[in-house]
Amino acid sequence: MRLFGYARVSTSDQSLEIQKQALKKAGVIESRIFSDKTTGSNLEREGLKSLMVKVEEGDAVLITKLDRLGRDTADMISLINHFDKMNVGVRFLDDGINTEGAAGKMVVTILSAVAQAERLRILERTNEGRLEAKLKGIKFGAKRRIDRKQLLQYHEQGIIGTSLAKKMSISRAAVYKILKEERTNVG
């Protein structure tokens, strides 16, 4: 039986090193550790594809945590079934779970469903927070550039202070700062 390892982080600026060290400590040699720096909800992962090609009957795949293999319950079950059909065991080190045997498969199915539910809860809370922020008038995205020429034209027309700030959708402080800069440049 050969041991293989799989490590994944969601973004390219995160490090795989902690996972790789844990896999080595569990007995996986460096050349048999496959990794990806991409979201777990995407099955099109180069490291995962390479791993699936390399493993053979009787091998075992070690992964630090359940959510490192995938985020979606259906995808997780599909991957585990793929390995199971090849008679390849999957072991999750931190969770103390392995897919060898009926009890192991049942636990993995339940835990992956819980992981997906938690992800959906996080997305729901994030969207609720965004909606609440929008209702409070908080703007998202890049800052709007102030049309200085338009602001100065309005000011020449006699629009001042708060009225000018509202018309330009900027703060009064920004209005006064631009007017002060303009006076400094002219004078």
Short mmCIF file of C-alpha atoms in Angstrom, two decimals:
data_model
loop_
_atom_site.label_atom_id
_atom_site.label_comp_id
_atom_site.label_asym_id
_atom_site.label_seq_id
_atom_site.Cartn_x
_atom_site.Cartn_y
_atom_site.Cartn_z
CA MET A 1 0.00 0.00 0.00
CA ARG A 2 1.33 3.40 -1.03
CA LEU A 3 0.37 6.61 0.75
CA PHE A 4 -0.54 9.69 -1.26
CA GLY A 5 -1.38 13.15 0.04
CA TYR A 6 -3.66 15.92 -1.16
CA ALA A 7 -3.54 19.54 0.03
CA ARG A 8 -5.66 22.48 -1.08
CA VAL A 9 -6.05 26.15 -0.23
CA SER A 10 -8.74 28.41 -1.66
CA THR A 11 -6.56 31.23 -2.95
CA SER A 12 -3.07 31.57 -4.39
CA ASP A 13 -1.93 33.85 -1.54
CA GLN A 14 -2.57 31.15 1.09
CA SER A 15 0.14 28.64 2.03
CA LEU A 16 -0.01 24.87 1.58
CA GLU A 17 2.99 24.33 3.85
CA ILE A 18 1.13 23.40 7.09
CA GLN A 19 -0.94 20.78 5.26
CA LYS A 20 2.12 19.38 3.47
CA GLN A 21 4.04 19.09 6.76
CA ALA A 22 1.13 17.20 8.35
CA LEU A 23 0.99 14.82 5.38
CA LYS A 24 4.75 14.18 5.57
CA LYS A 25 4.48 13.57 9.32
CA ALA A 26 1.77 10.97 8.56
CA GLY A 27 4.20 9.13 6.27
CA VAL A 28 3.53 10.55 2.80
CA ILE A 29 6.70 11.18 0.79
CA GLU A 30 7.03 14.60 -0.86
CA SER A 31 6.79 13.29 -4.43
CA ARG A 32 3.37 11.78 -3.67
CA ILE A 33 1.80 14.98 -2.32
CA PHE A 34 -0.51 16.67 -4.82
CA SER A 35 -1.88 20.16 -4.25
CA ASP A 36 -4.11 22.90 -5.62
CA LYS A 37 -4.55 26.60 -4.94
CA THR A 38 -8.18 26.99 -5.95
CA THR A 39 -11.69 26.82 -4.55
CA GLY A 40 -12.98 23.45 -3.38
CA SER A 41 -16.25 23.93 -5.21
CA ASN A 42 -14.39 23.42 -8.51
CA LEU A 43 -13.61 19.80 -9.44
CA GLU A 44 -11.41 20.90 -12.35
CA ARG A 45 -8.24 20.97 -10.24
CA GLU A 46 -4.92 19.96 -11.78
CA GLY A 47 -3.47 18.50 -8.57
CA LEU A 48 -6.61 16.47 -7.88
CA LYS A 49 -6.71 15.20 -11.47
CA SER A 50 -3.06 14.12 -11.27
CA LEU A 51 -3.68 12.36 -7.96
CA MET A 52 -6.65 10.46 -9.38
CA VAL A 53 -4.49 9.21 -12.27
CA LYS A 54 -1.56 8.13 -10.03
CA VAL A 55 -3.38 6.12 -7.33
CA GLU A 56 -3.88 2.39 -7.77
CA GLU A 57 -5.86 -0.32 -6.05
CA GLY A 58 -4.86 -0.71 -2.41
CA ASP A 59 -3.38 2.81 -2.07
CA ALA A 60 -4.55 5.37 0.47
CA VAL A 61 -5.04 9.11 0.04
CA LEU A 62 -4.39 11.24 3.12
CA ILE A 63 -5.95 14.69 3.45
CA THR A 64 -5.68 16.96 6.49
CA LYS A 65 -9.35 17.99 6.66
CA LEU A 66 -12.61 17.02 5.00
CA ASP A 67 -13.14 20.46 3.44
CA ARG A 68 -9.73 20.30 1.71
CA LEU A 69 -11.08 17.62 -0.64
CA GLY A 70 -14.17 19.62 -1.58
CA ARG A 71 -16.99 21.90 -0.48
CA ASP A 72 -20.02 20.46 -2.22
CA THR A 73 -21.65 17.31 -0.77
CA ALA A 74 -22.43 15.75 -4.17
CA ASP A 75 -18.87 16.37 -5.41
CA MET A 76 -17.36 14.95 -2.21
CA ILE A 77 -19.48 11.81 -2.45
CA SER A 78 -18.58 11.48 -6.14
CA LEU A 79 -14.84 11.74 -5.39
CA ILE A 80 -15.03 9.30 -2.50
CA ASN A 81 -17.05 6.86 -4.64
CA HIS A 82 -14.43 7.17 -7.40
CA PHE A 83 -11.66 6.25 -4.96
CA ASP A 84 -13.82 3.49 -3.42
CA LYS A 85 -14.40 1.85 -6.83
CA MET A 86 -10.62 1.78 -7.26
CA ASN A 87 -10.29 0.25 -3.77
CA VAL A 88 -8.38 3.35 -2.63
CA GLY A 89 -8.97 4.47 0.95
CA VAL A 90 -9.34 8.13 1.87
CA ARG A 91 -8.27 9.27 5.34
CA PHE A 92 -8.87 12.68 6.87
CA LEU A 93 -6.11 13.22 9.44
CA ASP A 94 -7.52 16.06 11.58
CA ASP A 95 -11.02 14.58 11.63
CA GLY A 96 -9.87 11.03 12.42
CA ILE A 97 -12.07 9.66 9.64
CA ASN A 98 -11.36 7.18 6.90
CA THR A 99 -13.61 5.90 4.14
CA GLU A 100 -12.63 2.29 4.56
CA GLY A 101 -15.78 0.50 5.68
CA ALA A 102 -19.47 1.40 5.72
CA ALA A 103 -19.30 3.45 8.93
CA GLY A 104 -16.51 5.60 7.51
CA LYS A 105 -18.45 6.34 4.33
CA MET A 106 -21.56 7.27 6.33
CA VAL A 107 -19.63 9.69 8.55
CA VAL A 108 -17.96 11.33 5.54
CA THR A 109 -21.33 11.82 3.83
CA ILE A 110 -22.81 13.43 6.95
CA LEU A 111 -19.79 15.66 7.58
CA SER A 112 -19.61 16.85 3.98
CA ALA A 113 -23.33 17.76 4.17
CA VAL A 114 -22.64 19.72 7.36
CA ALA A 115 -19.66 21.49 5.71
CA GLN A 116 -21.85 22.48 2.76
CA ALA A 117 -24.62 23.72 5.07
CA GLU A 118 -22.09 25.84 6.96
CA ARG A 119 -20.79 27.32 3.70
CA LEU A 120 -24.35 28.21 2.65
CA ARG A 121 -24.94 29.80 6.07
CA ILE A 122 -21.82 31.91 5.67
CA LEU A 123 -22.92 33.04 2.19
CA GLU A 124 -26.37 33.86 3.53
CA ARG A 125 -24.94 35.93 6.41
CA THR A 126 -22.59 37.72 4.02
CA ASN A 127 -25.46 38.61 1.69
CA GLU A 128 -27.61 39.76 4.62
CA GLY A 129 -24.75 41.98 5.78
CA ARG A 130 -24.35 43.46 2.30
CA LEU A 131 -28.07 44.14 2.04
CA GLU A 132 -28.11 45.80 5.46
CA ALA A 133 -25.10 47.93 4.52
CA LYS A 134 -26.77 49.00 1.25
CA LEU A 135 -29.91 49.99 3.16
CA LYS A 136 -27.71 52.16 5.38
CA GLY A 137 -26.33 53.84 2.27
CA ILE A 138 -22.92 52.21 2.28
CA LYS A 139 -21.55 52.05 -1.24
CA PHE A 140 -19.64 49.07 -2.66
CA GLY A 141 -17.04 48.97 -5.37
CA ALA A 142 -14.38 51.42 -6.43
CA LYS A 143 -14.64 55.04 -5.34
CA ARG A 144 -16.24 57.36 -7.82
CA ARG A 145 -13.92 59.91 -9.27
CA ILE A 146 -15.01 63.46 -8.56
CA ASP A 147 -15.68 65.56 -11.63
CA ARG A 148 -13.76 68.64 -10.45
CA LYS A 149 -14.70 70.64 -13.54
CA GLN A 150 -18.43 70.02 -12.93
CA LEU A 151 -18.05 70.91 -9.24
CA LEU A 152 -16.38 74.21 -10.11
CA GLN A 153 -19.09 75.02 -12.68
CA TYR A 154 -21.81 74.43 -10.07
CA HIS A 155 -19.88 76.61 -7.60
CA GLU A 156 -19.62 79.42 -10.17
CA GLN A 157 -23.42 79.16 -10.58
CA GLY A 158 -23.77 79.93 -6.87
CA ILE A 159 -24.38 76.42 -5.54
CA ILE A 160 -22.40 76.11 -2.31
CA GLY A 161 -21.72 73.92 0.73
CA THR A 162 -24.21 71.17 1.54
CA SER A 163 -26.23 71.71 -1.64
CA LEU A 164 -23.12 71.30 -3.77
CA ALA A 165 -22.06 68.19 -1.82
CA LYS A 166 -25.50 66.59 -2.33
CA LYS A 167 -25.57 67.49 -6.02
CA MET A 168 -22.14 65.89 -6.53
CA SER A 169 -22.85 62.96 -4.14
CA ILE A 170 -19.74 63.68 -2.09
CA SER A 171 -19.06 64.95 1.41
CA ARG A 172 -19.00 68.65 2.32
CA ALA A 173 -15.39 68.17 3.41
CA ALA A 174 -14.51 66.98 -0.10
CA VAL A 175 -16.24 70.04 -1.61
CA TYR A 176 -14.32 72.45 0.64
CA LYS A 177 -11.04 70.62 0.04
CA ILE A 178 -11.42 70.91 -3.75
CA LEU A 179 -12.43 74.58 -3.53
CA LYS A 180 -9.44 75.30 -1.26
CA GLU A 181 -7.07 73.50 -3.66
CA GLU A 182 -8.54 75.48 -6.55
CA ARG A 183 -8.04 78.80 -4.72
CA THR A 184 -4.42 77.80 -3.95
CA ASN A 185 -3.78 76.91 -7.60
CA VAL A 186 -5.36 80.14 -8.90
CA GLY A 187 -3.87 82.50 -6.33
#
